[in-house]
mmCIF file of C-alpha atoms and ligand atoms in Angstrom:
data_model
loop_
_atom_site.group_PDB
_atom_site.id
_atom_site.type_symbol
_atom_site.label_atom_id
_atom_site.label_comp_id
_atom_site.label_asym_id
_atom_site.label_seq_id
_atom_site.Cartn_x
_atom_site.Cartn_y
_atom_site.Cartn_z
ATOM 1 C CA MET A 1 2.850 -23.234 -17.191
ATOM 2 C CA LYS A 2 4.561 -20.052 -17.055
ATOM 3 C CA ASP A 3 7.407 -19.496 -14.438
ATOM 4 C CA LYS A 4 6.682 -17.393 -11.408
ATOM 5 C CA TYR A 5 9.401 -15.060 -9.993
ATOM 6 C CA ILE A 6 9.021 -12.968 -7.084
ATOM 7 C CA LEU A 7 11.544 -10.170 -5.829
ATOM 8 C CA ALA A 8 11.100 -9.657 -2.249
ATOM 9 C CA PHE A 9 12.253 -6.931 0.144
ATOM 10 C CA GLU A 10 13.034 -6.993 3.868
ATOM 11 C CA THR A 11 14.384 -4.140 5.875
ATOM 12 C CA SER A 12 12.162 -4.254 8.868
ATOM 13 C CA CYS A 13 15.110 -4.010 11.407
ATOM 14 C CA ASP A 14 18.930 -4.105 10.656
ATOM 15 C CA GLU A 15 19.193 -6.578 7.411
ATOM 16 C CA THR A 16 18.816 -4.929 4.201
ATOM 17 C CA SER A 17 17.991 -7.946 2.190
ATOM 18 C CA VAL A 18 16.441 -8.476 -1.435
ATOM 19 C CA ALA A 19 15.735 -11.895 -2.783
ATOM 20 C CA VAL A 20 14.132 -13.454 -6.112
ATOM 21 C CA LEU A 21 12.005 -16.730 -5.591
ATOM 22 C CA LYS A 22 10.970 -19.226 -8.243
ATOM 23 C CA ASN A 23 7.479 -20.887 -8.165
ATOM 24 C CA GLY A 24 7.211 -20.515 -4.731
ATOM 25 C CA THR A 25 9.874 -22.388 -3.512
ATOM 26 C CA GLU A 26 12.953 -22.136 -5.193
ATOM 27 C CA LEU A 27 15.032 -19.567 -3.862
ATOM 28 C CA LEU A 28 17.238 -18.334 -6.775
ATOM 29 C CA SER A 29 19.166 -15.697 -4.571
ATOM 30 C CA ASN A 30 18.975 -14.207 -1.060
ATOM 31 C CA ILE A 31 21.338 -11.159 -0.624
ATOM 32 C CA ILE A 32 21.548 -10.131 2.757
ATOM 33 C CA ALA A 33 23.772 -6.755 3.989
ATOM 34 C CA SER A 34 24.008 -7.004 7.710
ATOM 35 C CA GLN A 35 24.533 -3.729 9.644
ATOM 36 C CA VAL A 36 25.320 -5.753 12.794
ATOM 37 C CA ASN A 37 28.719 -4.235 13.186
ATOM 38 C CA SER A 38 27.258 -0.401 13.049
ATOM 39 C CA HIS A 39 24.891 -1.372 16.226
ATOM 40 C CA LYS A 40 27.217 -3.185 18.301
ATOM 41 C CA ARG A 41 28.895 -0.201 20.129
ATOM 42 C CA PHE A 42 25.396 0.804 20.982
ATOM 43 C CA GLY A 43 24.518 -2.570 22.181
ATOM 44 C CA GLY A 44 21.163 -2.650 20.155
ATOM 45 C CA VAL A 45 19.612 -1.415 17.029
ATOM 46 C CA VAL A 46 19.506 2.488 16.521
ATOM 47 C CA PRO A 47 16.698 3.143 14.028
ATOM 48 C CA GLU A 48 18.271 6.165 12.591
ATOM 49 C CA VAL A 49 21.513 4.255 11.596
ATOM 50 C CA ALA A 50 19.168 1.390 10.292
ATOM 51 C CA SER A 51 17.409 3.650 8.012
ATOM 52 C CA ARG A 52 20.582 5.502 6.755
ATOM 53 C CA HIS A 53 22.256 1.685 5.975
ATOM 54 C CA HIS A 54 19.188 0.728 4.233
ATOM 55 C CA VAL A 55 19.232 3.720 1.883
ATOM 56 C CA GLU A 56 22.969 2.891 1.329
ATOM 57 C CA GLN A 57 22.458 -0.667 0.336
ATOM 58 C CA ILE A 58 19.243 -1.328 -1.191
ATOM 59 C CA THR A 59 20.074 -0.705 -4.659
ATOM 60 C CA ALA A 60 23.111 -2.759 -4.702
ATOM 61 C CA CYS A 61 21.206 -5.478 -3.112
ATOM 62 C CA ILE A 62 18.537 -5.390 -5.684
ATOM 63 C CA ASP A 63 21.098 -5.452 -8.580
ATOM 64 C CA GLU A 64 22.880 -8.213 -6.879
ATOM 65 C CA ALA A 65 19.518 -10.286 -6.383
ATOM 66 C CA LEU A 66 18.990 -10.151 -9.915
ATOM 67 C CA ASP A 67 22.236 -10.967 -11.254
ATOM 68 C CA GLU A 68 22.538 -13.898 -9.043
ATOM 69 C CA ALA A 69 19.075 -15.207 -10.081
ATOM 70 C CA GLY A 70 20.197 -14.909 -13.438
ATOM 71 C CA ILE A 71 17.170 -12.896 -14.421
ATOM 72 C CA VAL A 72 16.274 -9.397 -15.587
ATOM 73 C CA ALA A 73 13.247 -7.102 -14.360
ATOM 74 C CA SER A 74 11.347 -8.085 -17.310
ATOM 75 C CA ASP A 75 11.237 -11.700 -16.264
ATOM 76 C CA LEU A 76 9.843 -10.729 -12.729
ATOM 77 C CA THR A 77 5.604 -11.641 -11.763
ATOM 78 C CA ALA A 78 5.673 -9.472 -8.848
ATOM 79 C CA VAL A 79 7.378 -7.313 -6.085
ATOM 80 C CA ALA A 80 6.817 -8.291 -2.752
ATOM 81 C CA VAL A 81 7.721 -6.338 0.492
ATOM 82 C CA THR A 82 7.597 -6.251 4.413
ATOM 83 C CA GLU A 83 4.833 -3.830 5.676
ATOM 84 C CA GLY A 84 5.667 -4.620 9.163
ATOM 85 C CA PRO A 85 6.038 -5.381 12.067
ATOM 86 C CA GLY A 86 9.424 -3.470 12.503
ATOM 87 C CA LEU A 87 10.950 0.068 12.587
ATOM 88 C CA VAL A 88 9.133 2.504 10.900
ATOM 89 C CA GLY A 89 12.092 4.172 9.261
ATOM 90 C CA ALA A 90 13.396 1.079 8.193
ATOM 91 C CA LEU A 91 10.418 -0.491 6.664
ATOM 92 C CA LEU A 92 9.456 2.781 4.873
ATOM 93 C CA ILE A 93 12.954 2.201 2.638
ATOM 94 C CA GLY A 94 12.089 -1.231 1.591
ATOM 95 C CA ILE A 95 8.482 0.017 0.606
ATOM 96 C CA MET A 96 9.612 2.841 -1.316
ATOM 97 C CA ALA A 97 12.191 0.764 -3.035
ATOM 98 C CA ALA A 98 9.326 -2.025 -3.818
ATOM 99 C CA LYS A 99 6.911 0.303 -4.791
ATOM 100 C CA THR A 100 9.234 2.493 -6.959
ATOM 101 C CA PHE A 101 10.655 -0.787 -8.794
ATOM 102 C CA ALA A 102 7.018 -2.109 -9.088
ATOM 103 C CA TRP A 103 5.756 1.274 -10.784
ATOM 104 C CA ALA A 104 8.609 1.204 -13.053
ATOM 105 C CA HIS A 105 8.129 -2.234 -14.103
ATOM 106 C CA LYS A 106 4.567 -2.146 -14.084
ATOM 107 C CA LEU A 107 4.596 -5.275 -11.515
ATOM 108 C CA PRO A 108 1.739 -6.014 -9.085
ATOM 109 C CA LEU A 109 2.739 -5.050 -5.252
ATOM 110 C CA ILE A 110 2.533 -8.051 -2.482
ATOM 111 C CA PRO A 111 2.568 -6.808 1.118
ATOM 112 C CA VAL A 112 3.865 -9.365 3.818
ATOM 113 C CA ASN A 113 3.625 -9.578 7.623
ATOM 114 C CA HIS A 114 7.386 -9.893 8.788
ATOM 115 C CA MET A 115 6.384 -13.015 11.099
ATOM 116 C CA ALA A 116 4.478 -14.620 8.349
ATOM 117 C CA GLY A 117 7.961 -14.294 6.390
ATOM 118 C CA HIS A 118 9.516 -15.932 9.271
ATOM 119 C CA LEU A 119 6.919 -18.927 9.356
ATOM 120 C CA MET A 120 6.876 -19.348 5.580
ATOM 121 C CA ALA A 121 10.909 -19.816 5.650
ATOM 122 C CA ALA A 122 9.657 -23.372 6.633
ATOM 123 C CA ALA A 123 8.198 -23.800 3.019
ATOM 124 C CA LEU A 124 11.770 -23.195 1.495
ATOM 125 C CA VAL A 125 13.100 -26.292 2.911
ATOM 126 C CA ASP A 126 10.185 -28.737 3.119
ATOM 127 C CA THR A 127 6.598 -29.121 2.744
ATOM 128 C CA ILE A 128 4.297 -27.715 5.405
ATOM 129 C CA GLU A 129 1.452 -29.945 6.093
ATOM 130 C CA TYR A 130 -1.811 -28.163 7.679
ATOM 131 C CA PRO A 131 -3.002 -27.184 10.277
ATOM 132 C CA ALA A 132 0.335 -26.131 11.223
ATOM 133 C CA MET A 133 2.023 -24.726 14.535
ATOM 134 C CA ALA A 134 4.642 -22.077 14.599
ATOM 135 C CA LEU A 135 6.733 -21.013 17.459
ATOM 136 C CA LEU A 136 8.211 -17.691 16.214
ATOM 137 C CA VAL A 137 11.226 -16.372 18.733
ATOM 138 C CA SER A 138 13.446 -13.377 17.378
ATOM 139 C CA GLY A 139 14.782 -10.234 18.884
ATOM 140 C CA GLY A 140 11.743 -8.550 18.661
ATOM 141 C CA HIS A 141 9.116 -11.240 18.885
ATOM 142 C CA THR A 142 8.070 -14.408 20.724
ATOM 143 C CA GLU A 143 4.714 -15.920 19.602
ATOM 144 C CA LEU A 144 2.764 -19.065 18.969
ATOM 145 C CA VAL A 145 1.008 -18.872 15.615
ATOM 146 C CA TYR A 146 -1.588 -21.708 14.481
ATOM 147 C CA VAL A 147 -2.085 -21.977 10.928
ATOM 148 C CA GLU A 148 -5.324 -23.960 10.004
ATOM 149 C CA SER A 149 -4.481 -23.753 6.405
ATOM 150 C CA GLU A 150 -2.141 -22.028 4.051
ATOM 151 C CA GLY A 151 -2.037 -18.174 4.577
ATOM 152 C CA ASN A 152 -4.489 -18.014 7.783
ATOM 153 C CA TYR A 153 -2.341 -17.079 10.479
ATOM 154 C CA LYS A 154 -3.503 -16.847 14.038
ATOM 155 C CA LYS A 155 -1.350 -15.645 17.101
ATOM 156 C CA ILE A 156 -2.406 -17.948 20.255
ATOM 157 C CA GLY A 157 0.173 -17.118 22.401
ATOM 158 C CA GLU A 158 2.653 -14.387 22.931
ATOM 159 C CA THR A 159 5.328 -12.745 25.601
ATOM 160 C CA ARG A 160 3.802 -10.070 27.351
ATOM 161 C CA ASP A 161 7.107 -8.152 27.958
ATOM 162 C CA ASP A 162 10.470 -9.202 26.575
ATOM 163 C CA ALA A 163 11.036 -11.405 23.428
ATOM 164 C CA ALA A 164 13.356 -14.319 24.075
ATOM 165 C CA GLY A 165 16.098 -13.087 21.795
ATOM 166 C CA GLU A 166 15.612 -9.531 23.706
ATOM 167 C CA ALA A 167 16.237 -11.635 27.072
ATOM 168 C CA TYR A 168 19.526 -13.018 25.462
ATOM 169 C CA ASP A 169 20.715 -9.720 24.249
ATOM 170 C CA LYS A 170 20.443 -7.843 27.501
ATOM 171 C CA VAL A 171 21.657 -10.587 29.402
ATOM 172 C CA GLY A 172 24.535 -10.727 27.085
ATOM 173 C CA ARG A 173 25.356 -7.048 28.075
ATOM 174 C CA VAL A 174 25.614 -8.066 31.686
ATOM 175 C CA MET A 175 27.897 -10.601 30.921
ATOM 176 C CA GLY A 176 30.074 -8.479 29.022
ATOM 177 C CA LEU A 177 29.278 -9.989 25.647
ATOM 178 C CA THR A 178 28.811 -8.221 22.227
ATOM 179 C CA TYR A 179 25.417 -7.554 20.838
ATOM 180 C CA PRO A 180 23.522 -9.503 19.508
ATOM 181 C CA SER A 181 24.713 -12.309 22.190
ATOM 182 C CA GLY A 182 22.365 -14.984 21.502
ATOM 183 C CA LYS A 183 24.889 -17.228 19.571
ATOM 184 C CA GLU A 184 27.768 -16.804 22.198
ATOM 185 C CA ILE A 185 25.402 -17.206 25.100
ATOM 186 C CA ASP A 186 24.151 -20.391 23.214
ATOM 187 C CA GLU A 187 27.972 -21.377 23.022
ATOM 188 C CA LEU A 188 28.911 -20.846 26.307
ATOM 189 C CA ALA A 189 25.709 -22.622 27.812
ATOM 190 C CA HIS A 190 26.839 -25.880 26.045
ATOM 191 C CA LYS A 191 30.025 -25.906 28.291
ATOM 192 C CA GLY A 192 28.162 -25.215 31.338
ATOM 193 C CA LYS A 193 25.300 -26.884 33.603
ATOM 194 C CA ASP A 194 21.858 -25.411 34.747
ATOM 195 C CA THR A 195 23.148 -24.541 38.453
ATOM 196 C CA TYR A 196 21.313 -21.589 38.876
ATOM 197 C CA ALA A 197 17.687 -22.542 38.948
ATOM 198 C CA PHE A 198 16.474 -19.507 37.491
ATOM 199 C CA PRO A 199 12.775 -18.891 37.511
ATOM 200 C CA ARG A 200 10.198 -20.386 34.837
ATOM 201 C CA ALA A 201 7.630 -17.570 34.510
ATOM 202 C CA MET A 202 4.078 -18.180 33.884
ATOM 203 C CA MET A 203 3.804 -21.824 33.953
ATOM 204 C CA THR A 204 0.396 -22.378 35.593
ATOM 205 C CA ALA A 205 -2.369 -23.663 33.839
ATOM 206 C CA ALA A 206 -4.079 -20.190 34.104
ATOM 207 C CA ASP A 207 -1.230 -18.440 32.461
ATOM 208 C CA GLY A 208 -2.110 -20.675 29.022
ATOM 209 C CA LEU A 209 0.003 -19.813 26.256
ATOM 210 C CA GLU A 210 1.338 -16.443 27.414
ATOM 211 C CA MET A 211 4.933 -16.106 27.926
ATOM 212 C CA SER A 212 7.241 -13.671 29.866
ATOM 213 C CA PHE A 213 10.982 -13.362 30.022
ATOM 214 C CA SER A 214 11.495 -10.042 31.697
ATOM 215 C CA GLY A 215 11.470 -11.687 35.010
ATOM 216 C CA LEU A 216 14.102 -14.283 34.097
ATOM 217 C CA LYS A 217 16.345 -11.079 32.853
ATOM 218 C CA SER A 218 15.869 -9.542 36.173
ATOM 219 C CA ALA A 219 16.402 -12.585 38.075
ATOM 220 C CA PHE A 220 19.814 -12.908 36.145
ATOM 221 C CA ILE A 221 20.804 -9.451 36.694
ATOM 222 C CA ASN A 222 19.991 -9.442 40.326
ATOM 223 C CA LEU A 223 21.896 -12.659 41.136
ATOM 224 C CA VAL A 224 25.310 -11.191 39.387
ATOM 225 C CA HIS A 225 24.932 -7.975 41.094
ATOM 226 C CA ASN A 226 24.015 -9.438 44.413
ATOM 227 C CA ALA A 227 27.280 -11.746 44.303
ATOM 228 C CA LYS A 228 29.303 -8.720 43.110
ATOM 229 C CA GLN A 229 28.398 -6.992 46.461
ATOM 230 C CA GLN A 230 29.323 -9.958 48.321
ATOM 231 C CA GLY A 231 32.790 -9.619 46.636
ATOM 232 C CA LYS A 232 32.067 -12.874 44.126
ATOM 233 C CA ASP A 233 32.506 -12.104 40.377
ATOM 234 C CA LEU A 234 29.834 -14.789 38.826
ATOM 235 C CA VAL A 235 30.585 -13.465 35.313
ATOM 236 C CA ALA A 236 34.515 -13.645 35.416
ATOM 237 C CA ASP A 237 34.325 -17.056 37.570
ATOM 238 C CA ASP A 238 31.376 -18.934 36.521
ATOM 239 C CA LEU A 239 30.258 -17.912 32.928
ATOM 240 C CA GLU A 240 29.513 -21.303 31.502
ATOM 241 C CA ASN A 241 27.049 -22.168 34.336
ATOM 242 C CA LEU A 242 25.190 -18.846 34.186
ATOM 243 C CA ALA A 243 24.808 -19.189 30.498
ATOM 244 C CA ALA A 244 23.750 -22.559 30.611
ATOM 245 C CA SER A 245 21.068 -21.952 33.742
ATOM 246 C CA PHE A 246 19.612 -18.887 31.646
ATOM 247 C CA GLN A 247 19.267 -20.850 28.502
ATOM 248 C CA ALA A 248 17.658 -23.796 30.499
ATOM 249 C CA ALA A 249 15.186 -21.354 31.800
ATOM 250 C CA VAL A 250 14.272 -19.938 28.275
ATOM 251 C CA VAL A 251 14.281 -23.162 26.511
ATOM 252 C CA ASP A 252 11.899 -24.955 29.305
ATOM 253 C CA VAL A 253 9.224 -22.290 28.835
ATOM 254 C CA LEU A 254 9.390 -22.407 24.962
ATOM 255 C CA ILE A 255 9.114 -26.233 24.787
ATOM 256 C CA GLU A 256 6.133 -26.277 27.512
ATOM 257 C CA LYS A 257 4.395 -23.714 25.865
ATOM 258 C CA THR A 258 4.881 -25.358 22.530
ATOM 259 C CA LYS A 259 3.632 -28.188 24.182
ATOM 260 C CA ARG A 260 0.514 -26.959 25.500
ATOM 261 C CA ALA A 261 -0.154 -24.911 22.148
ATOM 262 C CA LEU A 262 -0.195 -28.312 20.161
ATOM 263 C CA GLU A 263 -2.388 -29.843 22.919
ATOM 264 C CA GLN A 264 -5.043 -27.310 22.288
ATOM 265 C CA TYR A 265 -4.528 -27.142 18.599
ATOM 266 C CA PRO A 266 -3.340 -30.163 17.307
ATOM 267 C CA ALA A 267 -1.333 -29.767 14.146
ATOM 268 C CA LYS A 268 0.559 -31.931 11.775
ATOM 269 C CA THR A 269 3.481 -29.630 11.193
ATOM 270 C CA LEU A 270 5.596 -27.587 14.028
ATOM 271 C CA ILE A 271 7.508 -24.708 12.539
ATOM 272 C CA VAL A 272 10.195 -23.106 14.487
ATOM 273 C CA GLY A 273 11.357 -19.681 13.008
ATOM 274 C CA GLY A 274 12.953 -16.490 13.959
ATOM 275 C CA GLY A 275 16.666 -15.671 15.131
ATOM 276 C CA VAL A 276 16.437 -17.624 18.498
ATOM 277 C CA SER A 277 15.679 -20.643 16.484
ATOM 278 C CA ALA A 278 18.981 -21.055 15.592
ATOM 279 C CA ASN A 279 19.591 -22.017 19.208
ATOM 280 C CA GLN A 280 21.275 -25.371 19.746
ATOM 281 C CA GLY A 281 19.708 -25.646 23.177
ATOM 282 C CA LEU A 282 16.505 -25.525 21.816
ATOM 283 C CA ARG A 283 16.955 -27.611 18.753
ATOM 284 C CA GLU A 284 18.213 -30.312 21.029
ATOM 285 C CA ARG A 285 15.041 -30.091 23.087
ATOM 286 C CA LEU A 286 12.835 -30.104 20.039
ATOM 287 C CA ALA A 287 14.538 -33.266 18.763
ATOM 288 C CA THR A 288 14.055 -35.164 21.860
ATOM 289 C CA ASP A 289 10.333 -33.618 22.920
ATOM 290 C CA MET A 290 8.810 -33.400 19.626
ATOM 291 C CA THR A 291 8.978 -36.699 18.477
ATOM 292 C CA ASP A 292 5.195 -37.469 17.044
ATOM 293 C CA ILE A 293 5.199 -34.318 15.089
ATOM 294 C CA LYS A 294 6.925 -33.240 11.803
ATOM 295 C CA VAL A 295 9.303 -30.390 12.753
ATOM 296 C CA ILE A 296 10.535 -28.109 10.148
ATOM 297 C CA LEU A 297 13.512 -25.963 11.490
ATOM 298 C CA PRO A 298 15.000 -23.714 8.704
ATOM 299 C CA PRO A 299 18.727 -23.672 8.295
ATOM 300 C CA LEU A 300 20.472 -20.822 10.140
ATOM 301 C CA ARG A 301 20.840 -18.753 7.127
ATOM 302 C CA LEU A 302 16.884 -18.727 6.651
ATOM 303 C CA CYS A 303 16.279 -18.244 10.410
ATOM 304 C CA GLY A 304 17.679 -14.734 10.597
ATOM 305 C CA ASP A 305 15.939 -11.635 8.807
ATOM 306 C CA ASN A 306 15.937 -12.367 4.857
ATOM 307 C CA ALA A 307 13.816 -11.372 1.905
ATOM 308 C CA GLY A 308 13.909 -15.336 0.645
ATOM 309 C CA MET A 309 11.368 -15.993 3.687
ATOM 310 C CA ILE A 310 9.381 -12.866 2.782
ATOM 311 C CA ALA A 311 9.304 -13.996 -0.858
ATOM 312 C CA ALA A 312 7.807 -17.561 0.452
ATOM 313 C CA ALA A 313 5.208 -15.808 2.470
ATOM 314 C CA ALA A 314 4.295 -13.527 -0.860
ATOM 315 C CA SER A 315 3.946 -16.350 -2.880
ATOM 316 C CA VAL A 316 0.960 -17.416 -0.715
ATOM 317 C CA GLU A 317 -0.383 -14.047 -0.712
ATOM 318 C CA MET A 318 -0.309 -13.895 -4.573
ATOM 319 C CA GLU A 319 -2.361 -16.840 -4.987
ATOM 320 C CA LYS A 320 -5.099 -15.403 -2.838
ATOM 321 C CA GLY A 321 -4.807 -11.967 -4.665
ATOM 322 C CA ASN A 322 -3.811 -10.096 -1.320
ATOM 323 C CA LEU A 323 -1.941 -7.328 -3.290
ATOM 324 C CA ALA A 324 -1.322 -3.628 -2.552
ATOM 325 C CA ASP A 325 -1.347 -0.358 -4.661
ATOM 326 C CA LEU A 326 1.051 2.357 -4.584
ATOM 327 C CA SER A 327 -0.351 3.908 -1.193
ATOM 328 C CA LEU A 328 0.800 0.993 0.602
ATOM 329 C CA ASN A 329 2.247 2.327 4.189
ATOM 330 C CA ALA A 330 4.547 1.010 6.869
ATOM 331 C CA ARG A 331 2.626 -0.969 9.631
ATOM 332 C CA PRO A 332 5.205 -0.793 12.605
ATOM 333 C CA SER A 333 3.019 -2.723 14.757
ATOM 334 C CA LEU A 334 1.239 -5.066 12.438
ATOM 335 C CA VAL A 335 -0.089 -8.101 13.890
ATOM 336 C CA PHE A 336 -1.860 -11.608 13.195
ATOM 337 C CA ARG A 337 -5.326 -11.613 14.259
ATOM 338 C CA ASP A 338 -6.002 -12.899 17.890
ATOM 339 C CA MET A 339 -8.216 -15.711 18.639
HETATM 340 O O1 KG4 B 1 14.818 -12.994 13.859
HETATM 341 P P1 KG4 B 1 16.109 -12.112 14.149
HETATM 342 O O2 KG4 B 1 17.302 -12.361 13.210
HETATM 343 O O3 KG4 B 1 15.800 -10.518 13.987
HETATM 344 C C1 KG4 B 1 14.770 -10.371 14.556
HETATM 345 O O4 KG4 B 1 14.658 -10.017 15.776
HETATM 346 O O5 KG4 B 1 13.808 -9.985 13.884
HETATM 347 O O6 KG4 B 1 16.651 -12.364 15.304
HETATM 348 C C2 KG4 B 1 17.790 -11.800 16.291
HETATM 349 C C3 KG4 B 1 17.823 -12.447 17.688
HETATM 350 C C4 KG4 B 1 18.798 -11.708 18.506
HETATM 351 O O7 KG4 B 1 18.346 -11.258 19.831
HETATM 352 C C5 KG4 B 1 20.031 -12.776 18.540
HETATM 353 O O8 KG4 B 1 20.935 -12.602 20.186
HETATM 354 C C6 KG4 B 1 19.001 -13.955 18.811
HETATM 355 O O9 KG4 B 1 18.179 -13.955 17.692
HETATM 356 N N1 KG4 B 1 19.707 -15.308 18.533
HETATM 357 C C7 KG4 B 1 19.953 -16.198 19.169
HETATM 358 C C8 KG4 B 1 20.734 -17.409 18.616
HETATM 359 N N2 KG4 B 1 21.331 -16.553 17.373
HETATM 360 C C9 KG4 B 1 20.685 -15.457 17.415
HETATM 361 N N3 KG4 B 1 19.481 -16.501 20.482
HETATM 362 C C10 KG4 B 1 19.945 -17.753 20.967
HETATM 363 N N4 KG4 B 1 20.573 -18.432 20.404
HETATM 364 C C11 KG4 B 1 21.169 -18.539 19.365
HETATM 365 N N5 KG4 B 1 22.054 -19.503 18.981
HETATM 366 ZN ZN1 ZN B 2 12.741 -11.114 12.366
#
């Protein structure tokens, strides 16, 4: 059978990425131009700055992705692109690039949900056995997705307010860390102990699979501010225990909700994706608590936003014939169907 090559684009947030995937699972290149340094001084992603960077980077990323894969445009089978969710201006750059490339080379265009990408990153490292459950935790999203069979995604639970990564980044600001702070808090947490007993929100049976992290963020900020008013500087004097206590609360909630999800929707594989899945505390708990299910944790380079994961999800859509025409538009609030 003829080899199939997908050229994929991901520009939903602050990484400009282009990848080439061969036959659904063989990642030949995955170029990621990160803009994180441009957003650091603002403490978060500035949409206009992100769009401008995507425009500047995208052409070079395409050339590099094809070069590294050792193929030319005429070898390609299809072009894939993230259609949402994400920042509208940022998404549009990737979509315009993908549409133009597809039109110029007469290739089919595959629209991809960014969250399906995070989930299908798992297929690049292992075989997903269905039904599968996914815990997707990033800076913008925290959700549980049940995948009954390949490509059939159903969101069964999510955060009502802040995403877990967002809480990390906001708490990191109070701790005086640079954005994004998840990795640094994770490292600090490993040197400290859970001494502050932060709240674990929405843990009653009635709360089901819903999550919330904004109360935890407020509890953290209040603790630090109240201590300051009493002359105590917890950030200066007890940073490691603060980090460990915050992380323990986040991880407890994520693990408990994942266990509940698996009780309600038995699955053969648990996929953990999104930037926060790099978290060592979460990985340790998954290793100790999820022993009777196959767990796929993509390596760190595939956990953050990258076009390789978009190509992996696109290859499923291509098999199903889910293509778009040149009227494809950005869908900033794109969601999986709820149950
Ligand atoms: O998936 P991602 O690269 O971008 C999107 O949000 O789509 O995720 C980025 C998020 C940031 O909030 C960052 O602080 C968090 O992932 N993060 C971590 C760790 N590494 C990155 N959070 C906790 N522990 C980590 N080790
Ligand atoms: Zn993401």
